[in-house]
Each structure stands twice: as C-alpha cells, then as structure tokens.
mmCIF file of C-alpha atoms in Angstrom:
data_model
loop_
_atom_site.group_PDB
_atom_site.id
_atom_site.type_symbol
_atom_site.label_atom_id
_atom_site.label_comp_id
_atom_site.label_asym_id
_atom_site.label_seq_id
_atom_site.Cartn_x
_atom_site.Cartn_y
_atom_site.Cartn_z
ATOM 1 C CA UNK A 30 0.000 0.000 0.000
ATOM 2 C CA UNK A 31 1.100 3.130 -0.560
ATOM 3 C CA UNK A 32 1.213 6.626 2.027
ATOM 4 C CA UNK A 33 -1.854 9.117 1.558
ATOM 5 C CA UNK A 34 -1.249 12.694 1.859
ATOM 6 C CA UNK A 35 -4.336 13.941 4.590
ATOM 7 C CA UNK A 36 -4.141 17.649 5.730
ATOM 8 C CA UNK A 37 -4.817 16.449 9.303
ATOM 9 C CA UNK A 38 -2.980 14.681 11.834
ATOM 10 C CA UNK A 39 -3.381 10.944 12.233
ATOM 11 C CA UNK A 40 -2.149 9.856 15.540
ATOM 12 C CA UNK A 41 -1.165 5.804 16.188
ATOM 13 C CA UNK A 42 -1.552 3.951 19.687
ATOM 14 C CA UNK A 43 1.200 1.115 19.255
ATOM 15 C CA UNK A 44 1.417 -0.197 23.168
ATOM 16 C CA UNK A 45 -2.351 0.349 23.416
ATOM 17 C CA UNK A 46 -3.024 2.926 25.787
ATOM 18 C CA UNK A 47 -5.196 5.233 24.710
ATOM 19 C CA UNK A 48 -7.385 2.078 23.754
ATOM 20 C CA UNK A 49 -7.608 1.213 27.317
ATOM 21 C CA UNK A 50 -7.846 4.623 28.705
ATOM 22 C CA UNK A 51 -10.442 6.136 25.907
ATOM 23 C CA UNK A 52 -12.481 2.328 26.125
ATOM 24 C CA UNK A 53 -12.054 1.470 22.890
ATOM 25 C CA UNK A 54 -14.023 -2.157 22.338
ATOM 26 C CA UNK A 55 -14.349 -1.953 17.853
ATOM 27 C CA UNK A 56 -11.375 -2.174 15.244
ATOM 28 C CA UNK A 57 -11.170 0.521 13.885
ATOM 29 C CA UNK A 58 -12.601 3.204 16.127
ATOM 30 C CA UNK A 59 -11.756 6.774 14.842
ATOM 31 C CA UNK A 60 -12.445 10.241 16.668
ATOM 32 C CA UNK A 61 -12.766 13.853 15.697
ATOM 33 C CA UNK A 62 -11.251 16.041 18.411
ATOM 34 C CA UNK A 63 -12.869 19.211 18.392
ATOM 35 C CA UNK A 64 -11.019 22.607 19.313
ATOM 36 C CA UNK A 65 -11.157 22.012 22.891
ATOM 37 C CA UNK A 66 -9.837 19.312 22.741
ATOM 38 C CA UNK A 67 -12.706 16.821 23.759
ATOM 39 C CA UNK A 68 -14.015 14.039 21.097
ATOM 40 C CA UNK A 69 -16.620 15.289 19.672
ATOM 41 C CA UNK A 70 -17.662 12.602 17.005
ATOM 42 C CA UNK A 71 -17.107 8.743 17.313
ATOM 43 C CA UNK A 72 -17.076 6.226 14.639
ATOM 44 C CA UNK A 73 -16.671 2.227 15.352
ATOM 45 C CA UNK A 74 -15.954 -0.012 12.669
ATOM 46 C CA UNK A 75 -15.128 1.009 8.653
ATOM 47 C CA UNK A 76 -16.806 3.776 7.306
ATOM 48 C CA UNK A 77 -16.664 6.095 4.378
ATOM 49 C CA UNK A 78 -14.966 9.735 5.436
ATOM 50 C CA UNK A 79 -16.952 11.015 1.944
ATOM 51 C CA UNK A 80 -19.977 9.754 3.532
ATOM 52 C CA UNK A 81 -22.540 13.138 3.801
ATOM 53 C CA UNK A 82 -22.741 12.230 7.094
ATOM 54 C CA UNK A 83 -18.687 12.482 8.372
ATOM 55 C CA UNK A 84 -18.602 15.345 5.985
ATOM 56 C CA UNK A 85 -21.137 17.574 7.669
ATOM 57 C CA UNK A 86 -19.305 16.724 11.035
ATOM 58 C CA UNK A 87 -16.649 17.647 10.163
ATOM 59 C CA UNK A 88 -18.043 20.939 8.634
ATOM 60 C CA UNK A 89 -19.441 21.421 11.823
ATOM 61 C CA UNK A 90 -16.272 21.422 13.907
ATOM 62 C CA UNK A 91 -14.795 23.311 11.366
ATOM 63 C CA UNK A 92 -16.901 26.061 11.500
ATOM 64 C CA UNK A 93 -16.916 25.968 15.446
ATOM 65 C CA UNK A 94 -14.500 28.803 16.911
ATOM 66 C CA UNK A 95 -11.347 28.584 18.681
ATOM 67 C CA UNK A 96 -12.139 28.864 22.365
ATOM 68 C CA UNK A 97 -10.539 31.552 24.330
ATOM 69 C CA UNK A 98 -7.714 31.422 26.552
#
C-alpha cells in the first residue's frame, strides 16, 4: 500500500493505551477532536470519510470557533 497525503494529523496507539484509557471495544474506532480538545464525534468499525454524514461533522467542527484562553 502506498502513504496518503491527509491535511490532518493521524495519531497511532502502538502499546495500546489510549485504547484502554479512551475504552475502545471496535477495530477501527476513529475520533474527531474538536477545538477544545474533547471528542466530539465517534465512529466504530469502517466507514466512508466522503460519507454526507462524516462530511457535515466535520463541517461542523470546522466552522466551530477557537475557544478563548
């Protein structure tokens, strides 16, 4: 397979602890972290990221603000 070029940051949990920590249970689980810094979407299992659905959340975080300081 070859690399993909994404404009966001992918982050990898090798030893397994932010499975255990975030209660992960379903291969693959992905998360959108909003601005703040919480999870603000959650998907378990495959999905489509073109879906209209995972587009218009991420639209949606996109549009939120940055919060203050």
């Amino acid at each position: 397979l070859g690399a993909l070029e994404v404009p966001f940051p992918v982050l990898l949990d090798p030893d397994g602890t932010a499975l255990r920590a975030w209660k992960v249970y379903a291969f693959p689980t992905s998360f959108l972290i909003g601005r703040d810094g919480r999870i603000r979407y959650a998907v378990y299992g495959a999905f489509a990221w073109d879906s209209p659905e995972i587009l218009a959340a991420v639209d949606t975080l996109l549009d939120e603000p940055f919060p203050s300081p």
